[in-house]
Every structure is written in structure tokens, then in C-alpha cells.
Short mmCIF file of C-alpha atoms in Angstrom, two decimals:
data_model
loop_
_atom_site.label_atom_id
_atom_site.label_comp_id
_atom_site.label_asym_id
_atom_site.label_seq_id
_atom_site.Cartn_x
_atom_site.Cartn_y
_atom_site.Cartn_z
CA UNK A 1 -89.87 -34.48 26.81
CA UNK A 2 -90.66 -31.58 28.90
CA UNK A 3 -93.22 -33.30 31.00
CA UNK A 4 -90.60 -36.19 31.39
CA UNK A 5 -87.87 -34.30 32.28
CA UNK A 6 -90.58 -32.48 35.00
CA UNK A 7 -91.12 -36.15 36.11
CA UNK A 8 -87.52 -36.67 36.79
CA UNK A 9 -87.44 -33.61 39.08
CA UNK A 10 -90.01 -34.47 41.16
CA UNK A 11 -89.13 -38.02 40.86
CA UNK A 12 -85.97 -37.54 42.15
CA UNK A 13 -87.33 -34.83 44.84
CA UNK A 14 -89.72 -37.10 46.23
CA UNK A 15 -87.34 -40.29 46.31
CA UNK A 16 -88.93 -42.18 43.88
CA UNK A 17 -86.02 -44.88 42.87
CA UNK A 18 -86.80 -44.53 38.85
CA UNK A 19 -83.47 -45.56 37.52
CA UNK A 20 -83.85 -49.13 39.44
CA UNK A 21 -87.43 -49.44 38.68
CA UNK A 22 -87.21 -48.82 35.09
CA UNK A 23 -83.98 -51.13 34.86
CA UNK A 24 -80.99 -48.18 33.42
CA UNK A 25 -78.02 -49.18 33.47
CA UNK A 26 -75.69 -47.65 36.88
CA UNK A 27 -74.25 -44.20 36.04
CA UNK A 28 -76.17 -43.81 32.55
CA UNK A 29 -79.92 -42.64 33.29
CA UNK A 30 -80.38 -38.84 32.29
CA UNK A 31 -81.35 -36.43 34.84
CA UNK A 32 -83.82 -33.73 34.41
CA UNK A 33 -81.78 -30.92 33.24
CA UNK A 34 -80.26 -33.49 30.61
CA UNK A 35 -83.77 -33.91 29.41
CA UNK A 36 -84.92 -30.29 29.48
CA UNK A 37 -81.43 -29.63 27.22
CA UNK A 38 -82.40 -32.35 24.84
CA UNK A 39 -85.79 -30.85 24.60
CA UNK A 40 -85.07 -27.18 24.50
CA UNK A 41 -82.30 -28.31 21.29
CA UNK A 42 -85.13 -29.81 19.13
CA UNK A 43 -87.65 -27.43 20.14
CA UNK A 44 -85.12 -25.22 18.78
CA UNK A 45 -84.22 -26.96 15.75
CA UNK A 46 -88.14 -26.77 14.96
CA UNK A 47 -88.72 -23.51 15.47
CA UNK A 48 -85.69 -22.71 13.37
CA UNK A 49 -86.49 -25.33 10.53
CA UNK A 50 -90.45 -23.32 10.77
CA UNK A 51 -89.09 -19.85 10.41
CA UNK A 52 -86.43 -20.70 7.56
CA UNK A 53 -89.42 -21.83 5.92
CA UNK A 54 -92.01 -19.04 6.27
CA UNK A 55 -88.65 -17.18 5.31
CA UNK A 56 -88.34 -18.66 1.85
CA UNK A 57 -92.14 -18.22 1.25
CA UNK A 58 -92.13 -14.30 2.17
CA UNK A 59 -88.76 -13.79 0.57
CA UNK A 60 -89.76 -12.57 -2.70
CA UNK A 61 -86.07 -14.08 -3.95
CA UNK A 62 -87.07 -17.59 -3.08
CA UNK A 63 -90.83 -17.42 -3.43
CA UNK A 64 -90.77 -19.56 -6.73
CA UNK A 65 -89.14 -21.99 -5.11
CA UNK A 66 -91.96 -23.60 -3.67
CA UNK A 67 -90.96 -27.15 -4.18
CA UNK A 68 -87.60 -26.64 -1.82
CA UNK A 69 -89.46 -24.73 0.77
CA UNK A 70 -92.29 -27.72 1.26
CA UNK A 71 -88.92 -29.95 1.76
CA UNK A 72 -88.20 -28.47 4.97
CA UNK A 73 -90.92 -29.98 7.28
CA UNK A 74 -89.57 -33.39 5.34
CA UNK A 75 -85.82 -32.76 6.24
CA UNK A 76 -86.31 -31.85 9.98
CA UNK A 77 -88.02 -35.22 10.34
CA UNK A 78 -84.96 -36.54 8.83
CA UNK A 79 -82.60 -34.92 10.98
CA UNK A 80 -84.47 -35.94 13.94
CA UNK A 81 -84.36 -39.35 12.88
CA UNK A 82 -80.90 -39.35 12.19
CA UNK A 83 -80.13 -38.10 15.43
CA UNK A 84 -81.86 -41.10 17.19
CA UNK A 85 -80.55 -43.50 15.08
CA UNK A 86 -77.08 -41.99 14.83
CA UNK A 87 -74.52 -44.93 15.99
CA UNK A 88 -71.55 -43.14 17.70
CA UNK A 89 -71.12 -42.14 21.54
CA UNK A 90 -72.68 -38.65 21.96
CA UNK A 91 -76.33 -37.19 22.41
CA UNK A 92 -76.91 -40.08 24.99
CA UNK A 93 -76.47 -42.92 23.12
CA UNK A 94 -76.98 -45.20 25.61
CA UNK A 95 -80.38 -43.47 26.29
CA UNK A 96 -81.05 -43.52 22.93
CA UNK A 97 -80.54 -46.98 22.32
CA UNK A 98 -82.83 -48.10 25.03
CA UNK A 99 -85.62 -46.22 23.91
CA UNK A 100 -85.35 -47.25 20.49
CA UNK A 101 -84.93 -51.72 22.01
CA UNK A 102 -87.85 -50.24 24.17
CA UNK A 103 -89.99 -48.91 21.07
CA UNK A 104 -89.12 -52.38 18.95
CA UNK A 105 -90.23 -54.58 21.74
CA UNK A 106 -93.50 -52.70 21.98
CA UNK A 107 -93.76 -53.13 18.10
CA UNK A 108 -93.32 -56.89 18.54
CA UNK A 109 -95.25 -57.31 21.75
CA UNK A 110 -96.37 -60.88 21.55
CA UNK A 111 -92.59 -61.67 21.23
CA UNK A 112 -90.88 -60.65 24.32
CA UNK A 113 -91.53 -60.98 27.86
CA UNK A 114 -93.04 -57.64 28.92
CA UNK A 115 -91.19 -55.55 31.14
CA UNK A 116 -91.95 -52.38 32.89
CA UNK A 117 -90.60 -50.01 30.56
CA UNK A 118 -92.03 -51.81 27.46
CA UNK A 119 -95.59 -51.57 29.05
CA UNK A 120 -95.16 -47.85 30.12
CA UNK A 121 -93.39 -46.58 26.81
CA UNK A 122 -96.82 -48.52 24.82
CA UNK A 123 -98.59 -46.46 27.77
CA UNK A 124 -96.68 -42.86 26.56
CA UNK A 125 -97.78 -43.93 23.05
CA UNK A 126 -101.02 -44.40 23.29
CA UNK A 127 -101.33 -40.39 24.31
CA UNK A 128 -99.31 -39.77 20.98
CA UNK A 129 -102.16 -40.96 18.30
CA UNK A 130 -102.18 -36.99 16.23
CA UNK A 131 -98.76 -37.22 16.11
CA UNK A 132 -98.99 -40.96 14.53
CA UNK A 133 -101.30 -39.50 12.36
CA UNK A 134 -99.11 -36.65 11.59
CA UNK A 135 -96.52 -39.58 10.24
CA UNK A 136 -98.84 -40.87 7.84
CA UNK A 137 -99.92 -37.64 6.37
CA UNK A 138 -96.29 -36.70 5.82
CA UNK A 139 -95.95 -40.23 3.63
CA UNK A 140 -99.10 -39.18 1.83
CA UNK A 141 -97.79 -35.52 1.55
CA UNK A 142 -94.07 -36.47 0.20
CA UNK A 143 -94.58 -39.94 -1.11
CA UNK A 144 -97.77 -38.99 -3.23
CA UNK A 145 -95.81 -35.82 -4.66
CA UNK A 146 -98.33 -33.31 -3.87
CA UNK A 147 -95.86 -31.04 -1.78
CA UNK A 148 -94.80 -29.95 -5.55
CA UNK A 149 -98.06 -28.17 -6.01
CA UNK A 150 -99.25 -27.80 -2.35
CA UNK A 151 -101.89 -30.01 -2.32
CA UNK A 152 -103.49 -32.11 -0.15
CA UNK A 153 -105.41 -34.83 -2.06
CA UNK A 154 -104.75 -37.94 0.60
CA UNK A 155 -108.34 -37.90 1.57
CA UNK A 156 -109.47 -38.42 -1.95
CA UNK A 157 -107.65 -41.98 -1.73
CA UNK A 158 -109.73 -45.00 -0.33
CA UNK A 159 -106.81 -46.55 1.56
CA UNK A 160 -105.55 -43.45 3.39
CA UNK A 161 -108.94 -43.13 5.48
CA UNK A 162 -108.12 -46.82 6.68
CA UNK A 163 -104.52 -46.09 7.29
CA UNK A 164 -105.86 -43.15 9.65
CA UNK A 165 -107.61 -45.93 12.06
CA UNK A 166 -105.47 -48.93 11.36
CA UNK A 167 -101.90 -46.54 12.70
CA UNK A 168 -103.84 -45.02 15.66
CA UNK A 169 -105.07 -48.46 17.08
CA UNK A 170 -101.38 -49.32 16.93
CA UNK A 171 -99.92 -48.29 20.34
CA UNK A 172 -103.24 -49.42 21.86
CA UNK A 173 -103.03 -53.00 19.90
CA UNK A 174 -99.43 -53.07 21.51
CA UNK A 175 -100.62 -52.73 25.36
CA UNK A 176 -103.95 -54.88 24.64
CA UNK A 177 -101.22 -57.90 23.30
CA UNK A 178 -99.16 -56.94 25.99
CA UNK A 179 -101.50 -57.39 29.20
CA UNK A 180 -102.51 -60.59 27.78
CA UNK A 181 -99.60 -61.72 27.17
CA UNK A 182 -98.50 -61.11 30.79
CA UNK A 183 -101.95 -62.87 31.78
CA UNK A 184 -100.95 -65.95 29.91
CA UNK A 185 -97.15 -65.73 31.59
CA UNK A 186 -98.40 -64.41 35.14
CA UNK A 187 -101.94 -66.10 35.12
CA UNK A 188 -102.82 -62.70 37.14
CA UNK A 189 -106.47 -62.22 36.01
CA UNK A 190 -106.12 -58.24 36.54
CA UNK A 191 -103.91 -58.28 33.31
CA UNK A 192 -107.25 -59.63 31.26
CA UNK A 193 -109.37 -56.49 32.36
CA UNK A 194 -106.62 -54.29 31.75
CA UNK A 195 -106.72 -55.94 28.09
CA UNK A 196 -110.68 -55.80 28.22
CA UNK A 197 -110.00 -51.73 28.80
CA UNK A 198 -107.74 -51.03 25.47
CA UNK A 199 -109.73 -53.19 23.86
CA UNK A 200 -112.69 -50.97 24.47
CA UNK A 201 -110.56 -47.90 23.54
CA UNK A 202 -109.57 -49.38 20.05
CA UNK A 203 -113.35 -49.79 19.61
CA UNK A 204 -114.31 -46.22 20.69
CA UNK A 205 -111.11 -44.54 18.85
CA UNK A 206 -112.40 -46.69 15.93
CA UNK A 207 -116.01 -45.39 16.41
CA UNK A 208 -114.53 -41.53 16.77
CA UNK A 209 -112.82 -41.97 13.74
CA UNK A 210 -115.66 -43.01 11.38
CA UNK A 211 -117.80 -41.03 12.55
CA UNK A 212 -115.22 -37.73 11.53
CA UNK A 213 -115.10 -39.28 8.24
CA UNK A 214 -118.77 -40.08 7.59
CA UNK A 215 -121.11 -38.17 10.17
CA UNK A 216 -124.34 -39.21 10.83
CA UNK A 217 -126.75 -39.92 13.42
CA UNK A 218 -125.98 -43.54 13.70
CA UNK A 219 -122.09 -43.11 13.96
CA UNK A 220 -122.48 -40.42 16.78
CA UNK A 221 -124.71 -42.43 19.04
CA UNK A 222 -122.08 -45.47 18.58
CA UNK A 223 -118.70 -42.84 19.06
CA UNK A 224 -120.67 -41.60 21.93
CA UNK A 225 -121.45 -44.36 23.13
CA UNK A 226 -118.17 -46.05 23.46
CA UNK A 227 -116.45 -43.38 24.03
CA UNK A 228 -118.38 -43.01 27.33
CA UNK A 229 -117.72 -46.42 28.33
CA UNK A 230 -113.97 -46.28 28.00
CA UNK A 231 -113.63 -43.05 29.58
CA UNK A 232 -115.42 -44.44 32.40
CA UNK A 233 -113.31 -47.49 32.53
CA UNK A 234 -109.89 -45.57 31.84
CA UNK A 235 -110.85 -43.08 34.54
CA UNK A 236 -111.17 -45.82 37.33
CA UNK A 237 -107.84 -47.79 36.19
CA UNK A 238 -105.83 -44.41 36.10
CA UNK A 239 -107.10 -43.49 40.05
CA UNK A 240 -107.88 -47.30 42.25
CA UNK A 241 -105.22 -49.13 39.73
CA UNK A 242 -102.54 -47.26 38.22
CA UNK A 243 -102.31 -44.81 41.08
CA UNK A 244 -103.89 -46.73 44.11
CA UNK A 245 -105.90 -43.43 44.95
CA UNK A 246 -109.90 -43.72 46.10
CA UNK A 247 -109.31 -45.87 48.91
CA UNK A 248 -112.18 -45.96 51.12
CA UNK A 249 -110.52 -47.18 54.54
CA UNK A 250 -106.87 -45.70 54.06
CA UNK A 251 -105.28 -43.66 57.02
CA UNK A 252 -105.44 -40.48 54.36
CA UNK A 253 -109.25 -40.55 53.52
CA UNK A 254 -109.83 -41.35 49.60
CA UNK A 255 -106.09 -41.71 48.86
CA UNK A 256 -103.98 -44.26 49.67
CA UNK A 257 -101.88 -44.98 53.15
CA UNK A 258 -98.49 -44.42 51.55
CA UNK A 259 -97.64 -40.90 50.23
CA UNK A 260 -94.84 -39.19 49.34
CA UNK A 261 -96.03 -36.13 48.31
CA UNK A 262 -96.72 -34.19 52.16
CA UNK A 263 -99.40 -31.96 50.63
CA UNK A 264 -102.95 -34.13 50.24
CA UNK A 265 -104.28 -31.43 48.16
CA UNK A 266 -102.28 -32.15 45.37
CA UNK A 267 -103.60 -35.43 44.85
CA UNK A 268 -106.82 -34.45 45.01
CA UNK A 269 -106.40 -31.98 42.35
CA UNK A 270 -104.75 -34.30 40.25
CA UNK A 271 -107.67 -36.68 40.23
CA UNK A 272 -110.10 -33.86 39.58
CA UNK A 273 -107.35 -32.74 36.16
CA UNK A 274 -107.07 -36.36 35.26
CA UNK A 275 -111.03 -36.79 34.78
CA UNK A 276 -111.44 -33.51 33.24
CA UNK A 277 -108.41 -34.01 30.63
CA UNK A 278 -109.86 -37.65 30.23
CA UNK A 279 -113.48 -36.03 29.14
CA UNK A 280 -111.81 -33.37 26.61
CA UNK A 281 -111.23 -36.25 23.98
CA UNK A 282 -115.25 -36.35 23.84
CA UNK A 283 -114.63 -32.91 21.99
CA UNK A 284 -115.35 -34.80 18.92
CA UNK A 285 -118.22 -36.49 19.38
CA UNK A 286 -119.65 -32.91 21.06
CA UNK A 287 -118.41 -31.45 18.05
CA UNK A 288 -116.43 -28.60 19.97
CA UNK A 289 -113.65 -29.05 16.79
CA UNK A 290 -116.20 -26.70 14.99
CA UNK A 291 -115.65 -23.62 17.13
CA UNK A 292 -115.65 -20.19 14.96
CA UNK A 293 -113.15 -18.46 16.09
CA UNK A 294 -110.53 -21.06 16.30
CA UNK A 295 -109.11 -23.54 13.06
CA UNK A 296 -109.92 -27.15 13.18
CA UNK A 297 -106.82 -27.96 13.52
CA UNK A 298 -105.12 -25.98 15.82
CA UNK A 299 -108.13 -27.26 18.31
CA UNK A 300 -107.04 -31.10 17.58
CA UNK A 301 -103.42 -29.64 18.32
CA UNK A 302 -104.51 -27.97 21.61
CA UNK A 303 -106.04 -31.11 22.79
CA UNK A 304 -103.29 -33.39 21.71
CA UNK A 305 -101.54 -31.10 24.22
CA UNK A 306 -103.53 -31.17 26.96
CA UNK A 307 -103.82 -35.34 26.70
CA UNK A 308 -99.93 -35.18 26.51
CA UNK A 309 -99.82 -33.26 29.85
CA UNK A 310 -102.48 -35.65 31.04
CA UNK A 311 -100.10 -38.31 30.58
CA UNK A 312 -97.22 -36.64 31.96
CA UNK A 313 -99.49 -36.01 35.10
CA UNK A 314 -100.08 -40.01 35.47
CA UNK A 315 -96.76 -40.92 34.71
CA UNK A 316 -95.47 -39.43 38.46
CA UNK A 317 -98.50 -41.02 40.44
CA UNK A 318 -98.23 -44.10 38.42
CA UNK A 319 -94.14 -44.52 39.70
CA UNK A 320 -94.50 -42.77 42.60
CA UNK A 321 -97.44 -45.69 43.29
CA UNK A 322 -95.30 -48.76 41.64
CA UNK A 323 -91.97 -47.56 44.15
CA UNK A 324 -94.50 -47.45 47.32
CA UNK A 325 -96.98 -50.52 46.63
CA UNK A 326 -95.07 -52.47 43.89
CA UNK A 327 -98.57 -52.81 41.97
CA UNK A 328 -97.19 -53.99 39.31
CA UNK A 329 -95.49 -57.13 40.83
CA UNK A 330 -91.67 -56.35 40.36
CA UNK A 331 -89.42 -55.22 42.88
CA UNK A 332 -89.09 -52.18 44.07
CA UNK A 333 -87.05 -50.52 46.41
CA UNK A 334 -87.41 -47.06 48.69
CA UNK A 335 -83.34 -46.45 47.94
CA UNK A 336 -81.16 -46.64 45.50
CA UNK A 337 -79.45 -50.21 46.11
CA UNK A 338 -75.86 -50.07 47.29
CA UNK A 339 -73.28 -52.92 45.59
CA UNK A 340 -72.86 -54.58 48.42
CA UNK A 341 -76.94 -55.64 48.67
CA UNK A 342 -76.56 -56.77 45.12
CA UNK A 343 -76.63 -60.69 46.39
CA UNK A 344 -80.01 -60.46 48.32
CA UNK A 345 -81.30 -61.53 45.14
CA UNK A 346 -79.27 -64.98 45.48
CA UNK A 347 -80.12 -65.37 49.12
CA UNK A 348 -84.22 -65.12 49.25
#
């Protein structure tokens, strides 16, 4: 949410018309420092929810009560879910509610025609897979009971090691339906590479994820492998496709003939961050998870992190591109659209 509401800022600095492009409603889009409040509230809810916690295990007055204290995590998901689904008029419902039609429709791609935000919320999710993951484990954790004696016996199961692949591939199972649907509705053949490319990432997140769970020569050649392949492909869509960068006879060498942003440098640093942040999910096949001095873990966290800011890096070249070029096919517009230009439509 941070990195979003950082998008809005320089969105909205640079002119980029993301209300109209991503279809809000007149008067209800939230602006940055809306975001950055709705951010800085749960950020603060979890930090409080993760101190009462360590709280009641220090306490030596509530230390026995070990079974309320490993309800906490479970109630502040809860709460947050209450708070998105909660029906009445405050903490941006409006917002709330398209995000949630936005989330459903990527559940049931094949279903509805896709539309801009659809495609670029399955886009956001696909960067979110640990936290996915973090779902399930909680359902293991809470549903299996072993929060009561603060244990973690989900690997010991057969279908929870299954459930770990079968949830990640979802938001990438999501776009891959997605571009073919729009290659079936738009008969643009661009849409069936783009498929071909998440396609290739479910095999090499597949591939990853075996290979954590087994080892092995065999499984490290194959999650290396793929892995390389889809990097390599994901890489090239994020700079020539997504963000229209690399182009060889453009007025601004290697970028693009439209920019907004006055400083070329920028962009060039951005593709260098975007290839580097691309490689640092190769960590596992590298086996850079097994550093010394720092806990499994926490490294999987750190680079869940630096893929989030990865994606909140594309997500201002990728609009920033889609306002200027239109790349992908819907109409765009360099201002905000006054009412009375509301019947062009009707006239062309």
C-alpha cells in the first residue's frame, strides 16, 4: 500500500490520468495521502496486535496462557478482514468494494471480460505468492489445532506440500486464463505469448517449489533451468512490452519517444533495478536462503520485499506507458476528461 500510494504521487505529479484509465468512479478514487493513512493504520494495528503478543508471552501473569496469546496473529487477520468486508459507508467503501469485484473477477477469470484493472490487480498478485503462502499456513496452524501446543506439524501432512504449489500458481493461473481469454475475444496474437510467459512461470515456480521440498541434483538443474528461462522472458515483457523501453530508433536512445519523466537517468536505473530484483528470486535455486548469519525465513521475508518494491517500481512505468502509447488497446487520455467531452464517444 505504500508503494501504491508512492505511485499515486508521482502518478498524479507526472500527469498520468489513473482514475480514467483504471475506470473509478468521478470524485471517489483515493489520493496518495488517503493511501499512506490507510497504510500507516494497519501497519499500526500490526505492530500493536505483535507487541500485545510478545507482551502476554514475557508477562509472567499471562505466560500460561499460551493458547490466547497464539490467537492474536488469528484475530488481526480477522479484523483486517472485517474491515474490507465491512458493509457501511466509511474506510472507503467505495474503494473497498472495487477491489474486492476486482479480486472476484480475477478469481473467476474465464468468466468476465477482462478489463484493465482485473489484469493489473492478477499482475499485483502474482508478486504476493509468501504472503498466499502465509494464508495457508495460518489454516494449517489454527484449523489443525497445533497453535494449542505451538507446533508446527503441517509439513508432516501429504496434502499441505501440494497446497503450497497448487495456492501459489493461483494468481499466475488467473493472468495465464486471462491473456487468453482476451486472445480469443481480441484475436491479438500478443495476448498468446503473454499467456506462453505465465505459463512458463507456473512451471518454474512449480520446479522452485519441489525442489525446496525434495532437493536433489535432478530438481535443481530443472528449477534452474526454468527459472532462467522465465526470468529471461519476464525481463523483456517488463522493459519492450509493459514499459515500451529498449527502443532502438526512438528520439531518446534505448527508451521510448514519449516521456514524462524529464530526467532519462531514471529510467535507465529503473531497468538496471528491475533486472536485478527480477534475478534475486534465483536465491533459491543458488541456495543463498542458507546464509549463517541470517534465519531462513526472515531471508524469504526480505526478498518478498524487495519483489514487492519491484512491482511497485513497474506499476508507474507500466501506466505511465499505457496513458502515453495506449499499449494495451483501451483509451487513454493525456487529461482528465471534462463533462462536456463525455459524447465523443457517441460521435466517432
Amino acid at each position: 500500500m505504500v508503494m501504491y500510494g508512492a505511485n499515486i504521487y508521482y502518478w498524479r505529479r507526472f500527469r498520468v490520468n489513473y482514475p480514467f484509465i483504471f475506470g473509478f468512479k468521478q470524485g471517489t478514487e483515493l489520493g496518495y495521502r488517503q493511501v499512506l493513512l490507510l497504510a500507516s493504520g494497519l501497519s499500526l494495528l500490526a505492530l500493536a496486535a505483535a507487541l500485545y503478543h510478545l507482551d502476554m508471552d514475557i508477562d509472567p501473569k499471562t505466560q500460561s496462557f499460551q493458547t490466547v496469546t497464539e490467537l492474536t496473529p488469528l484475530a488481526l487477520v480477522i479484523v483486517l478482514f472485517l474491515i474490507t468486508f465491512f458493509p457501511l459507508n466509511i474506510i472507503y467503501r467505495s474503494s473497498r468494494f472495487f477491489f474486492i469485484r476486482c479480486v472476484w473477477r480475477c478469481l473467476l477469470a474465464p468468466l468476465y471480460k477482462v478489463t484493465l484493472p482485473d489484469f493489473f490487480l492478477a499482475d499485483q498478485l502474482t508478486s504476493q505468492v509468501q504472503a498466499i503462502r502465509s494464508l495457508q499456513f495460518y489454516v494449517c496452524y489454527y484449523g489443525w489445532g497445533n497453535f494449542r501446543e505451538r507446533s508446527n506439524t503441517c509439513q508432516e501432512s501429504k496434502i499441505y506440500p501440494i497446497l503450497y504449489i497448487f495456492l501459489a500458481i493461483i494468481p499466475f493461473w488467473s493472468r495465464f486464463i486471462q491473456c487468453l481469454r482476451r486472445l480469443f475475444e481480441e484475436k491479438d496474437l500478443m495476448q498468446g505469448f503473454n499467456s506462453l510467459k505465465y505459463l512458463s512461470t507456473i512451471v518454474a515456480l512449480v520446479m522452485r517449489t519441489l525442489y525446496d521440498q525434495k532437493r536433489g541434483t535432478f530438481w535443481r538443474v530443472m528449477a534452474a533451468s526454468t527459472s532462467g528461462i522465465t526470468t529471461v522472458a519476464n525481463t523483456y515483457w517488463d522493459l519492450v512490452i509493459d514499459w515500451g523501453l529498449l527502443q532502438r530508433n526512438s528520439k531518446n536512445p534505448w527508451l521510448r519517444d514519449k516521456l514524462l519523466v524529464p530526467y532519462k537517468i531514471v529510467y535507465f536505473v529503473a531497468i538496471v533495478l528491475n533486472i536485478i530484483l527480477r534475478l534475486v528470486w534465483m536465491q533459491l535455486v543458488l541456495d543463498f536462503q542458507e546464509l549463517p548469519f541470517l534465519h531462513r525465513r526472515a531471508f524469504i521475508a526480505i526478498v518478498a520485499c524487495l519483489e514487492i518494491l519491484r512491482r511497485g517500481m513497474w506499476n508507474f512505468f507500466r501506466l505511465e506507458n499505457e496513458h502515453l502509447n495506449n499499449v494495451g488497446k483501451y483509451r487513454a487520455s493525456k487529461s482528465v476528461p471534462l463533462p462536456f467531452n463525455y459524447d465523443e464517444d457517441k460521435s466517432m
